[in-house]
């Protein structure tokens, strides 16, 4: 899979001029599609469209605005012994101590990986220690791998790409449930159609 010059021409016809950083970001993600064995153009198009939206069109991995401030995964709490802790997941029944892991696991990357538990899962799946160094989720290639494997396996909401997009079906609108309910679902579906057309240019 490759984004050809004709493909970039399609993107420019819809989105306007592209910065070199955007071009580089798209190419990096497509390279990781190949590295992870992504052959379904519709999957690839939806992931590129999701990245376009989630990174405010920069195509660069970003930190969550506010670094999770006000959210449980972005907050240190203090127990009766005066020790700082935060929760491993949204159920808020199990915690980790600052003394063991002095990091907050707020959103990072192309699709905003959040919670200790998800960083731990990414570490095991990709063989990279995101727990000790969560900033690694901002590395473009690693961020792409997190997005690809996470969206394939349903890390973020329990919904995965094959639930909505396969060689026999293409529901770009409902696929938003993989990341964030139906927030901006139609907009991202429209982006997906553009990226799909671009990827198919040879």
CSV table of N, CA and C in Angstrom, one decimal, residues 1-4 7 30 33-34 37-49 152 161-162 165-170 172 191-202:
chain,number,residue,atom,x,y,z
A,1,UNK,N,0.9,-1.2,0.0
A,1,UNK,CA,0.0,0.0,0.0
A,1,UNK,C,0.9,1.2,0.0
A,2,UNK,N,0.5,2.2,-0.8
A,2,UNK,CA,1.3,3.5,-0.9
A,2,UNK,C,0.4,4.6,-1.2
A,3,UNK,N,0.7,5.8,-0.7
A,3,UNK,CA,0.0,7.0,-1.1
A,3,UNK,C,0.9,7.6,-2.2
A,4,UNK,N,0.4,7.5,-3.4
A,4,UNK,CA,1.1,8.0,-4.6
A,4,UNK,C,1.0,9.5,-4.7
A,7,UNK,N,-2.4,10.2,-5.4
A,7,UNK,CA,-3.2,10.1,-4.2
A,7,UNK,C,-3.1,11.4,-3.4
A,30,UNK,N,1.1,5.1,6.5
A,30,UNK,CA,1.0,4.1,5.5
A,30,UNK,C,2.1,3.0,5.5
A,33,UNK,N,1.1,0.7,8.1
A,33,UNK,CA,0.0,-0.2,7.6
A,33,UNK,C,0.7,-1.5,7.0
A,34,UNK,N,1.7,-1.2,6.2
A,34,UNK,CA,2.4,-2.3,5.5
A,34,UNK,C,3.1,-3.2,6.5
A,37,UNK,N,0.7,-5.4,8.2
A,37,UNK,CA,0.0,-6.3,7.4
A,37,UNK,C,-1.4,-5.8,7.0
A,38,UNK,N,-1.6,-4.5,7.0
A,38,UNK,CA,-2.9,-4.0,6.6
A,38,UNK,C,-3.1,-4.0,5.1
A,39,UNK,N,-4.0,-4.7,4.6
A,39,UNK,CA,-4.2,-4.8,3.1
A,39,UNK,C,-5.6,-4.3,2.7
A,40,UNK,N,-6.5,-4.0,3.7
A,40,UNK,CA,-7.8,-3.6,3.4
A,40,UNK,C,-7.8,-2.0,3.2
A,41,UNK,N,-8.1,-1.6,2.0
A,41,UNK,CA,-8.0,-0.1,1.8
A,41,UNK,C,-9.0,0.6,2.6
A,42,UNK,N,-10.2,0.0,2.9
A,42,UNK,CA,-11.2,0.7,3.7
A,42,UNK,C,-10.8,0.9,5.1
A,43,UNK,N,-10.1,-0.2,5.7
A,43,UNK,CA,-9.6,0.0,7.0
A,43,UNK,C,-8.5,1.1,7.1
A,44,UNK,N,-7.6,1.1,6.1
A,44,UNK,CA,-6.6,2.1,6.0
A,44,UNK,C,-7.2,3.5,5.9
A,45,UNK,N,-8.2,3.6,5.0
A,45,UNK,CA,-8.8,4.9,4.8
A,45,UNK,C,-9.4,5.4,6.1
A,46,UNK,N,-10.1,4.5,6.8
A,46,UNK,CA,-10.8,5.0,8.0
A,46,UNK,C,-9.8,5.4,9.1
A,47,UNK,N,-8.7,4.7,9.2
A,47,UNK,CA,-7.6,5.0,10.2
A,47,UNK,C,-7.0,6.4,9.8
A,48,UNK,N,-6.7,6.6,8.6
A,48,UNK,CA,-6.2,7.9,8.2
A,48,UNK,C,-7.1,9.0,8.5
A,49,UNK,N,-8.4,8.8,8.2
A,49,UNK,CA,-9.4,9.8,8.4
A,49,UNK,C,-9.6,10.1,9.9
A,152,UNK,N,-7.9,-2.5,15.4
A,152,UNK,CA,-8.2,-3.9,14.9
A,152,UNK,C,-8.8,-4.7,16.0
A,161,UNK,N,-12.5,-2.6,14.0
A,161,UNK,CA,-12.7,-2.3,12.6
A,161,UNK,C,-13.6,-3.3,11.9
A,162,UNK,N,-13.4,-4.6,12.1
A,162,UNK,CA,-14.2,-5.6,11.4
A,162,UNK,C,-15.6,-5.6,11.7
A,165,UNK,N,-16.3,-2.5,9.1
A,165,UNK,CA,-15.7,-2.3,7.8
A,165,UNK,C,-15.0,-3.6,7.4
A,166,UNK,N,-15.4,-4.2,6.3
A,166,UNK,CA,-14.7,-5.4,5.8
A,166,UNK,C,-14.8,-5.3,4.3
A,167,UNK,N,-14.4,-6.4,3.6
A,167,UNK,CA,-14.4,-6.4,2.2
A,167,UNK,C,-15.9,-6.5,1.7
A,168,UNK,N,-16.8,-6.8,2.6
A,168,UNK,CA,-18.2,-7.0,2.2
A,168,UNK,C,-19.1,-5.8,2.7
A,169,UNK,N,-18.6,-5.0,3.6
A,169,UNK,CA,-19.4,-3.9,4.2
A,169,UNK,C,-18.5,-2.8,4.5
A,170,UNK,N,-19.1,-1.6,4.4
A,170,UNK,CA,-18.4,-0.4,4.7
A,170,UNK,C,-19.3,0.7,5.3
A,172,UNK,N,-18.7,3.6,7.3
A,172,UNK,CA,-17.8,4.5,7.9
A,172,UNK,C,-18.4,5.4,9.0
A,191,UNK,N,-14.3,12.2,5.4
A,191,UNK,CA,-12.9,12.1,5.3
A,191,UNK,C,-12.4,10.8,4.8
A,192,UNK,N,-13.1,9.7,5.3
A,192,UNK,CA,-12.7,8.4,5.0
A,192,UNK,C,-12.8,8.1,3.5
A,193,UNK,N,-13.9,8.6,2.9
A,193,UNK,CA,-14.2,8.4,1.5
A,193,UNK,C,-13.1,9.1,0.7
A,194,UNK,N,-12.6,10.2,1.1
A,194,UNK,CA,-11.6,11.0,0.4
A,194,UNK,C,-10.2,10.2,0.5
A,195,UNK,N,-9.9,9.7,1.7
A,195,UNK,CA,-8.7,9.0,1.9
A,195,UNK,C,-8.7,7.7,1.1
A,196,UNK,N,-9.9,7.0,1.1
A,196,UNK,CA,-10.0,5.8,0.3
A,196,UNK,C,-9.7,6.1,-1.2
A,197,UNK,N,-10.3,7.1,-1.7
A,197,UNK,CA,-10.1,7.4,-3.1
A,197,UNK,C,-8.6,7.7,-3.4
A,198,UNK,N,-8.0,8.4,-2.4
A,198,UNK,CA,-6.6,8.8,-2.6
A,198,UNK,C,-5.7,7.5,-2.6
A,199,UNK,N,-6.0,6.6,-1.6
A,199,UNK,CA,-5.2,5.4,-1.5
A,199,UNK,C,-5.3,4.5,-2.8
A,200,UNK,N,-6.4,4.6,-3.4
A,200,UNK,CA,-6.6,3.7,-4.6
A,200,UNK,C,-6.0,4.3,-5.9
A,201,UNK,N,-5.4,5.5,-5.8
A,201,UNK,CA,-4.8,6.1,-7.0
A,201,UNK,C,-3.4,5.4,-7.2
A,202,UNK,N,-3.2,4.8,-8.4
A,202,UNK,CA,-2.0,4.2,-8.7
A,202,UNK,C,-1.1,5.0,-9.7
